Coordinates of C-alpha atoms and ligand atoms in Angstrom, one line a residue:
X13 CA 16.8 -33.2 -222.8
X14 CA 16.8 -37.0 -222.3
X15 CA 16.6 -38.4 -225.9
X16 CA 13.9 -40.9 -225.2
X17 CA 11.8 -38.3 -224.0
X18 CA 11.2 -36.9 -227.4
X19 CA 11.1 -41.1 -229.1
X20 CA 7.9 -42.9 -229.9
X21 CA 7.3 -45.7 -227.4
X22 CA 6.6 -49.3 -229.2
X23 CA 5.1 -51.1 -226.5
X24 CA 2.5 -53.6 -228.2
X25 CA 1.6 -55.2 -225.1
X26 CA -2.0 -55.0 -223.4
X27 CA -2.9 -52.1 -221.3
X28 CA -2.7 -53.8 -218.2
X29 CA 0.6 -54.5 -218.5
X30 CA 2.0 -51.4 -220.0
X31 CA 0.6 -49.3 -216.8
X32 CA 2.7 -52.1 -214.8
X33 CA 5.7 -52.1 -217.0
X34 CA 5.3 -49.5 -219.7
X35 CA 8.4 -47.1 -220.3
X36 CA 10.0 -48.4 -216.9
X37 CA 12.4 -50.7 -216.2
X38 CA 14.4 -51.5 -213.3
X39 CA 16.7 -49.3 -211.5
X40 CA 20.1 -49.8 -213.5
X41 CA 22.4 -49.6 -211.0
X42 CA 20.7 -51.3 -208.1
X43 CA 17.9 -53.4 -209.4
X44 CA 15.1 -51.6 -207.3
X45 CA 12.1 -52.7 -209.3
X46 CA 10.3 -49.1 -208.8
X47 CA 11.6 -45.9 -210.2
X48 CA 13.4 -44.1 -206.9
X49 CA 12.7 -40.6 -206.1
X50 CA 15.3 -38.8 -207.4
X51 CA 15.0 -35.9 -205.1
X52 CA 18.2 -33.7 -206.5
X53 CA 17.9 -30.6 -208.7
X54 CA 21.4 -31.0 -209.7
X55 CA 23.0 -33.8 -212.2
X56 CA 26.7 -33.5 -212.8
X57 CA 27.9 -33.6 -216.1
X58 CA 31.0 -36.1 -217.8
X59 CA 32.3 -33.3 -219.5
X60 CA 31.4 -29.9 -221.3
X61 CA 28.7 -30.4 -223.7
X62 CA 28.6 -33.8 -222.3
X63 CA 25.7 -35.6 -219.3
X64 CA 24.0 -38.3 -218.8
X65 CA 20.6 -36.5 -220.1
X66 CA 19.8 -34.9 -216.9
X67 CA 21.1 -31.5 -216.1
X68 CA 18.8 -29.6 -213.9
X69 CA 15.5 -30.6 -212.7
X70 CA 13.0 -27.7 -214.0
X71 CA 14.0 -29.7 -217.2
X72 CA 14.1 -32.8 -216.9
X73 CA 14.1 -35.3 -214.0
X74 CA 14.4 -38.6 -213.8
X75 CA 11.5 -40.1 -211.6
X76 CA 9.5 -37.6 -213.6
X77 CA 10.5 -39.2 -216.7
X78 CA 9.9 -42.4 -216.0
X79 CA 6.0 -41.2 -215.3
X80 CA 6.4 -39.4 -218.6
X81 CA 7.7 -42.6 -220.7
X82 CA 4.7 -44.5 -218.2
X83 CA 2.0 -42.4 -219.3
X84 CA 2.8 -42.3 -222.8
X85 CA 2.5 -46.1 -223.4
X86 CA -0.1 -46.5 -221.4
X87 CA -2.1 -44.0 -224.3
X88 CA -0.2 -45.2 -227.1
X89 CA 1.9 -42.0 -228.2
X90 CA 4.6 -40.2 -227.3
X91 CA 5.8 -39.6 -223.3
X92 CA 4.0 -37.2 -221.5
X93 CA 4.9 -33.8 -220.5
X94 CA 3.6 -34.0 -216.9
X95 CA 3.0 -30.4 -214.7
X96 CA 2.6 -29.2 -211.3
X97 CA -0.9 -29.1 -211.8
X98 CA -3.8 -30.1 -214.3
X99 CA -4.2 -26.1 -214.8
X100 CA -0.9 -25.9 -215.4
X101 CA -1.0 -28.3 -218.0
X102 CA -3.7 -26.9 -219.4
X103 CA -2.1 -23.6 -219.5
X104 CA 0.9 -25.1 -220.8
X105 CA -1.0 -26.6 -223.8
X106 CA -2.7 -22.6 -224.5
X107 CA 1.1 -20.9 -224.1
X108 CA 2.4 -23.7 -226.7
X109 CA 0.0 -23.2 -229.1
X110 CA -1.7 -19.7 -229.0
X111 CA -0.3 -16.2 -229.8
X112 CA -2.1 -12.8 -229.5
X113 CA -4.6 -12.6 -231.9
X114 CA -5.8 -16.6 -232.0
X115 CA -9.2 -17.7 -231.3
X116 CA -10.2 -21.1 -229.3
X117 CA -13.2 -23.4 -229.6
X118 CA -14.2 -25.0 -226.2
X119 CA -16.9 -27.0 -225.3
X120 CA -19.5 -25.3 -223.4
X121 CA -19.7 -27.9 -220.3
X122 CA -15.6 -27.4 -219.2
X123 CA -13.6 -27.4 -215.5
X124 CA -14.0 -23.8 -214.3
X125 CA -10.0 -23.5 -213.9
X126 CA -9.9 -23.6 -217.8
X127 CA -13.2 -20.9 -218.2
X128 CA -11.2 -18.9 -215.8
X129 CA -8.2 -19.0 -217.9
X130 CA -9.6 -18.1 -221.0
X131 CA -11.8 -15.2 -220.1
X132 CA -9.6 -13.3 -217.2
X133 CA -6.2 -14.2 -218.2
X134 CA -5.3 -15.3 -221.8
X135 CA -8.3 -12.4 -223.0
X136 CA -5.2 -10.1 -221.8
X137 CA -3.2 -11.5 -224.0
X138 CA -5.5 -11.4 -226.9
X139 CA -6.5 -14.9 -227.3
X140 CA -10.4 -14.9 -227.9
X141 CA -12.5 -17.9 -226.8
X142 CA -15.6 -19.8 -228.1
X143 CA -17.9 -21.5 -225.6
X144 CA -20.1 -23.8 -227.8
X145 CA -22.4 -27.0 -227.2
X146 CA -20.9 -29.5 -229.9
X147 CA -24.1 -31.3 -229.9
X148 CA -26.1 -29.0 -231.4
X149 CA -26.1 -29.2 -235.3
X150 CA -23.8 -26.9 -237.1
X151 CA -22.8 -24.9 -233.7
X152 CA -18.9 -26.1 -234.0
X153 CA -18.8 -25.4 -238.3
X154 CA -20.2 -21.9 -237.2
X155 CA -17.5 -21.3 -234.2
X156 CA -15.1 -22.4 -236.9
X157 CA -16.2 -19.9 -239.3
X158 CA -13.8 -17.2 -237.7
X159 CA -9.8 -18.4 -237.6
X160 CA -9.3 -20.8 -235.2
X161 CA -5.7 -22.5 -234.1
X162 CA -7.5 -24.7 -230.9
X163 CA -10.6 -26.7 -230.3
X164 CA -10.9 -28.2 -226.5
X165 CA -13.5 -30.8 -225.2
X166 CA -14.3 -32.1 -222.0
X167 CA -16.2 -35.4 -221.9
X168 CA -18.3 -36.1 -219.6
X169 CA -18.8 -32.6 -218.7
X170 CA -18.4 -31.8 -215.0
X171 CA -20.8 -32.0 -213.5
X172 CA -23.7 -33.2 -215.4
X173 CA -21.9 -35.5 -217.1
X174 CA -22.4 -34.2 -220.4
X175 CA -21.1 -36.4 -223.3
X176 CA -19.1 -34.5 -226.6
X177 CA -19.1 -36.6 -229.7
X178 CA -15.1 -36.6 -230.0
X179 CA -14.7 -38.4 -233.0
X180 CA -17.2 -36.1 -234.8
X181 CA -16.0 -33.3 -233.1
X182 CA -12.3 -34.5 -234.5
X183 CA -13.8 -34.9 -238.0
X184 CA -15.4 -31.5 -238.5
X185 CA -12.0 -29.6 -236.8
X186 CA -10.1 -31.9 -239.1
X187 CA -11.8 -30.5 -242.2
X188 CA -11.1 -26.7 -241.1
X189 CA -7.5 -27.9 -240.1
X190 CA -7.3 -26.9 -236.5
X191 CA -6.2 -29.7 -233.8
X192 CA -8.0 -31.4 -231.4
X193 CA -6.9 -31.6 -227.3
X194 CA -9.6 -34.0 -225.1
X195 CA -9.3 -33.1 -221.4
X196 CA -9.9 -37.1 -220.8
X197 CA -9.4 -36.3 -216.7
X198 CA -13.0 -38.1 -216.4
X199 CA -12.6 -41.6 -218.1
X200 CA -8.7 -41.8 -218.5
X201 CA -7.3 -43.8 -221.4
X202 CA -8.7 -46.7 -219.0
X203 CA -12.3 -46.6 -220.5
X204 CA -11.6 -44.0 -223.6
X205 CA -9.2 -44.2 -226.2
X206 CA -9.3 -40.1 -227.7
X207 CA -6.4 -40.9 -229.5
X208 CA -8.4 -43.9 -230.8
X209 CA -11.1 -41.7 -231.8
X210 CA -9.1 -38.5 -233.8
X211 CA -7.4 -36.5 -230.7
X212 CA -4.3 -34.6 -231.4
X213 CA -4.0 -33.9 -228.2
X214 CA -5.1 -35.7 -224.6
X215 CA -4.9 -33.5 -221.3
X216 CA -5.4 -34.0 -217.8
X217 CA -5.4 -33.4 -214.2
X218 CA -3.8 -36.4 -212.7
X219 CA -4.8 -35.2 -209.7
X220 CA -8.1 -36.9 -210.3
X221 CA -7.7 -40.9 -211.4
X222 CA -5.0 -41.1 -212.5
X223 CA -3.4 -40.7 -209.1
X224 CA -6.2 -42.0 -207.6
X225 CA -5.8 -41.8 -203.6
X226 CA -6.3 -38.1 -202.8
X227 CA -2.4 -37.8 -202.3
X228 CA -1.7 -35.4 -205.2
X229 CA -2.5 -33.0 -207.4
X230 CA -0.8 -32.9 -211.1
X231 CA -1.2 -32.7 -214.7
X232 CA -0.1 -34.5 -218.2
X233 CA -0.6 -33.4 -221.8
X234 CA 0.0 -36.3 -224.1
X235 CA 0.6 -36.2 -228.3
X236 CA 1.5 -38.3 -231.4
X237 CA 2.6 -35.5 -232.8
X238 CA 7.1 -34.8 -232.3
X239 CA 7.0 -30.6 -233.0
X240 CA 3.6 -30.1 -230.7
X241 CA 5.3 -32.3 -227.8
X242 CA 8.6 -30.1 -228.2
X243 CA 6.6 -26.8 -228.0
X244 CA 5.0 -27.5 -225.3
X245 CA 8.2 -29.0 -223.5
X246 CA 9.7 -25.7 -224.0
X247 CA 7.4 -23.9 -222.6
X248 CA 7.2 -26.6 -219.7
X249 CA 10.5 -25.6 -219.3
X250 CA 10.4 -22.2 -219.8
X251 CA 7.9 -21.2 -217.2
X252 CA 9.1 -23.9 -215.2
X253 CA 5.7 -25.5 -214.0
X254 CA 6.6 -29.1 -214.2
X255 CA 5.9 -32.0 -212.0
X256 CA 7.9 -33.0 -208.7
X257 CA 9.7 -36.2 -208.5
X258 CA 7.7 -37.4 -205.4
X259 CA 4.3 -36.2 -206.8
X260 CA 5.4 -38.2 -209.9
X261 CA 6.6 -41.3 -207.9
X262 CA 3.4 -41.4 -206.3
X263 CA 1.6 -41.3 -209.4
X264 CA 3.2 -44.0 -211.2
X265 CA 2.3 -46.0 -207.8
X266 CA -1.6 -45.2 -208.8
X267 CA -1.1 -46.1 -212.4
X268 CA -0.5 -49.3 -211.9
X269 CA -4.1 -50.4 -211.0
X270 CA -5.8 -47.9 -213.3
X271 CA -7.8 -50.2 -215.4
X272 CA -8.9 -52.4 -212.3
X273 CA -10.4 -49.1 -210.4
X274 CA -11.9 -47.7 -213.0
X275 CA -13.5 -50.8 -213.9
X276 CA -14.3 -51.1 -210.3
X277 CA -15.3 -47.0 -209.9
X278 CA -17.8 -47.9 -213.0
X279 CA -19.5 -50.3 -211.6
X280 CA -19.8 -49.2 -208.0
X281 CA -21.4 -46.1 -209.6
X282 CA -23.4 -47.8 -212.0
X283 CA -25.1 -49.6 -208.8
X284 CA -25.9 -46.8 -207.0
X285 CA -27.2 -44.3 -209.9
X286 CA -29.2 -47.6 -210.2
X287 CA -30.6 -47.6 -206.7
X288 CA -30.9 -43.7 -206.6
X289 CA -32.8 -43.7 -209.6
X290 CA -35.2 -45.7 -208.4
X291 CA -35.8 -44.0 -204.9
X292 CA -38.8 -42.2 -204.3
X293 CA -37.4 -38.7 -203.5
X294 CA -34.6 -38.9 -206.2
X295 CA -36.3 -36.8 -209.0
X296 CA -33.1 -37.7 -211.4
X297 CA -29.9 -39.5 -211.9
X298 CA -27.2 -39.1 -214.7
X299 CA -24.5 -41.6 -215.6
X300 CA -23.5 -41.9 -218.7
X301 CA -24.0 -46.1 -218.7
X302 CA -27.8 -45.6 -217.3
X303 CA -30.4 -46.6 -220.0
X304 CA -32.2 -43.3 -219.2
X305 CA -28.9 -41.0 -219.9
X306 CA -29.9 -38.4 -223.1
X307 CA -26.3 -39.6 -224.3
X308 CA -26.4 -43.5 -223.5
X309 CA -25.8 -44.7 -227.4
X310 CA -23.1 -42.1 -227.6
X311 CA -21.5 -43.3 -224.4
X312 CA -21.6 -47.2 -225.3
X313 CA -19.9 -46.2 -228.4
X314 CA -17.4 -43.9 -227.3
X315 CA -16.8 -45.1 -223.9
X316 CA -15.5 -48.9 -222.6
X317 CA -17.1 -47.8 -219.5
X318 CA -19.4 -45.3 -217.3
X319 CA -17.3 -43.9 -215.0
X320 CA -17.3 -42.9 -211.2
X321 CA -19.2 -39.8 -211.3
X322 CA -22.6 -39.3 -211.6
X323 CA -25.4 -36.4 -210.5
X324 CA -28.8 -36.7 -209.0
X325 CA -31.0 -34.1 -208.1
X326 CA -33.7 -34.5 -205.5
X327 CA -37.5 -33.1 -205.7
X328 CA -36.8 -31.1 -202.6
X329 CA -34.3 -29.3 -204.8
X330 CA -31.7 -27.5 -203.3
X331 CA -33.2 -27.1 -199.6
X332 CA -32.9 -31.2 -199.6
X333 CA -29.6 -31.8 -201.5
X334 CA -28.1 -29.6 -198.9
X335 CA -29.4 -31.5 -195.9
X336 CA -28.5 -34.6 -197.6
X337 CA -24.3 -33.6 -198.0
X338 CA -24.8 -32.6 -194.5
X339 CA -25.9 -35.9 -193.2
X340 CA -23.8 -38.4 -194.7
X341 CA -21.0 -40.5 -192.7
X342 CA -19.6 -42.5 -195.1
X343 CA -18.8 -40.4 -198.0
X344 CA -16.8 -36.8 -197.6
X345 CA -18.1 -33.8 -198.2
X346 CA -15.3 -32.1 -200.7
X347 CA -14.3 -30.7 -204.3
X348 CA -12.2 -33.5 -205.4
X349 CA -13.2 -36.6 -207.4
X350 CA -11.4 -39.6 -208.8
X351 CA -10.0 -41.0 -205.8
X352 CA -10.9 -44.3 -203.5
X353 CA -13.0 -42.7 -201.1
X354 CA -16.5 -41.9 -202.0
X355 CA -17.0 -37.9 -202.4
X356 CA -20.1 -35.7 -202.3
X357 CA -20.0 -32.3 -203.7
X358 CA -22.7 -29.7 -204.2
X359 CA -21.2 -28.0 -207.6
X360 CA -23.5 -24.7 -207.2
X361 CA -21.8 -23.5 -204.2
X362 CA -18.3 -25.5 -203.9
X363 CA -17.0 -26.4 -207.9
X364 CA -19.2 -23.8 -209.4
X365 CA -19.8 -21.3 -207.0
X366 CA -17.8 -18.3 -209.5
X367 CA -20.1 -19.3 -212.4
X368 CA -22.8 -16.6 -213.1
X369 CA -25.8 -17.9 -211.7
X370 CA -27.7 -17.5 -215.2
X371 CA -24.6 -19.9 -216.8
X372 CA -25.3 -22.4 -213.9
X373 CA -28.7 -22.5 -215.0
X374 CA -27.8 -22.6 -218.5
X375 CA -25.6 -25.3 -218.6
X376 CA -28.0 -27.5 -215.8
X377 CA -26.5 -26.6 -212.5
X378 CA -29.7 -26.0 -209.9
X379 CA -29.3 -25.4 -206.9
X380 CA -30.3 -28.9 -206.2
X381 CA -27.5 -31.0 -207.9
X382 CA -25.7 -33.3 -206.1
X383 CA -22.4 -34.6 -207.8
X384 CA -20.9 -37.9 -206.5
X385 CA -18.0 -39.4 -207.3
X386 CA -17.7 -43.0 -206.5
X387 CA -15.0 -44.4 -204.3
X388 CA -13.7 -48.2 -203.8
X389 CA -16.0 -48.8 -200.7
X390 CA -18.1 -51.4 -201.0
X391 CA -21.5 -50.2 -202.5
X392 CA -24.4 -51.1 -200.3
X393 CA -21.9 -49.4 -198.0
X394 CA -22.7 -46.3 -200.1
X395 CA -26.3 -46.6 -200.7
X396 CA -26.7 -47.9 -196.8
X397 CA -25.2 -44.1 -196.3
X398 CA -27.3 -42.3 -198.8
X399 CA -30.5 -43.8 -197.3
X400 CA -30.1 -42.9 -194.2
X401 CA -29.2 -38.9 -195.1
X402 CA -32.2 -39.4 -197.4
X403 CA -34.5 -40.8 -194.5
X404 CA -33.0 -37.7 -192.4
Ligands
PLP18 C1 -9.6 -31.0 -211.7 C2 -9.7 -30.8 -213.1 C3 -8.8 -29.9 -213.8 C4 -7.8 -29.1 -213.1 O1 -6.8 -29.9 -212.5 P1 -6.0 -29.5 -211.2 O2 -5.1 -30.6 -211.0 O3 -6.9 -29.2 -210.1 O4 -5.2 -28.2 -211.5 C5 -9.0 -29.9 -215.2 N1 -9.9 -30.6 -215.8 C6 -10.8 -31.4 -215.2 C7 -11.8 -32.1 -216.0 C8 -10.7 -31.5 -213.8 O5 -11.6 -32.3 -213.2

């Protein structure tokens, strides 16, 4: 294990500059200013007991590192363990910190990869799970009434963009002593600072920003916190679900203009939740930075920024959602999110489709919920293309 993987980074520098430079340096013995792709599984060693802190690369590999080191200054804690996968990083974090017998508190509005988990896989092992709606007074102190080693949030909530108080939601776990992880896929530390606001832990699928162009899917849990990073490095290791060096190369390639797309994904969406809102068949928009969103104090407080997604429904409900994702030109019809080109998804039969349709219902999925998530196109390119699969 390379030493500095397991060191604090001390990078004081502004976040701009820390996703360009932070926790990389320049190839040592060529000068190439990126991090090369260190395709090789294999690292030979000086002598017995002796290498250069790379041995084999389901442990530890360079270029992988480097994203690692990147990642952790960029959030202000230690490197990253980065994964195959956000579910695998998400796994990672359960098999690190749960044994049979241990109960978890989730938010109810979570990714259904981690719902999935929890209720057909880890309930064989005997790890219980708590779905509750933080924002409802005294639901989270009740959860916590039974013995609880985990409480996860998501926020915003996918896909209606649900916001979870994370610094109250730190403050009451806090009291109770159980740790906090923030799946923070949505915002990145770009436009919210968990750490900032009480997380122990931050996860995420880096599939989604913090790649940012569609090319990848992978995964990152980040810590303050020297014994939770090297349990959950062990079981990295262990079941042997970390990241590729060319995934990983590509990803630090996206990091570097983090804080200028999101900025730029904000405001793109921002302009057209505006202009949706304010169309005659749009019955409803949500995003998080619009003066009408339930949450809007919570977001200007918690959040630098709104954000790419958003959700609209129309008052033709479902019939007319569908006909609109059929009609559009500009923007793709797909499950992903967070990257440069504009996506349109309908959650209750692509994302969704294995929730239970009363748990749709429940947690604001109709039928007739569009989800969005704003690419880097120019705007009036987007709303040009929503009106005209709106006008039909
Ligand atoms: C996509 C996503 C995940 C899962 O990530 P993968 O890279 O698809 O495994 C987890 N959490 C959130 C919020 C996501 O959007």
């Amino acid at each position: 294990m390379p030493l500095d993987l397991l060191s604090p980074i001390t990078d004081q520098q502004s976040f701009e500059t820390r996703s360009i430079h932070g926790g990389v340096q320049p190839d040592p013995t060529t000068g190439a200013i990126l991090t090369p792709i260190y395709q090789c599984s294999t690292f030979v060693q000086e002598a017995v007991g002796r290498d250069k802190g790379y041995t084999y690369s389901r442990t530890a590999n360079p270029t992988v590192s480097a994203l690692e080191r990147q990642l952790g200054a960029i959030e202000g804690c230690l490197p990253a363990a980065c994964f195959a996968t956000g579910m695998a990083a998400i796994s990672s974090l359960f098999f690190a910190l749960l044994q049979a017998g241990d109960h978890v508190v989730v938010s109810d509005v979570v990714y259904g990869g981690t719902v999935r988990l929890l209720r057909q896989i880890l309930s064989r092992f005997g790890v219980s799970a708590s779905f509750v709606d933080p924002s409802q007074p005294g639901a989270l102190e009740t959860a916590l009434q039974r013995p609880t080693r985990l409480v996860l949030i998501e926020t915003p909530g996918n896909p209606t963009l649900k916001l979870v108080d994370i610094a109250s939601v730190c403050e009451t776990a806090h009291a109770h002593g159980v740790p906090v992880a923030v799946d923070n896929t949505f915002l990145t530390a770009a436009l919210q600072d968990c750490f900032a606001l009480g997380a122990d832990l931050v996860v995420y699928s880096t599939t989604k920003f913090i790649e940012g162009h569609n090319s990848t899917v992978g995964g990152a849990v980040l810590t303050r916190d020297p014994a939770l990073l090297e349990k959950i490095r062990f079981v990295q290791n262990s079941l042997g679900c970390g990241q590729s060096p060319f995934q990983a190369w590509l990803t630090l390639r996206g990091l570097k203009t983090l804080r200028l797309r999101l900025q730029q994904h904000s405001a793109n969406a921002l302009q057209v939740a505006r202009w949706l809102e304010a169309h005659p068949q749009v019955a409803h928009v949500a995003h998080p930075f619009l003066e009408s969103f339930p949450q809007y104090a919570l977001a200007k407080r918690q959040q630098k920024d709104g954000g790419g997604l958003l959700a609209f429904e129309l008052h033709g409900g479902g019939h007319a959602g569908i006909a609109l994702m059929n009609r559009v030109q500009l923007c793709s019809l797909a499950e992903n999110l967070g990257a440069v080109e504009t996506l349109i998804t309908h959650p209750a039969s692509m994302t969704h489709a294995a929730v239970p349709e009363e748990d749709r219902a429940a947690a604001g999925i109709s039928d007739g919920l569009v989800r969005l998530s704003v690419g880097l196109e120019s705007p009036q390119d987007i709303i040009d293309d929503l009106a005209q699969a709106l006008a039909g």
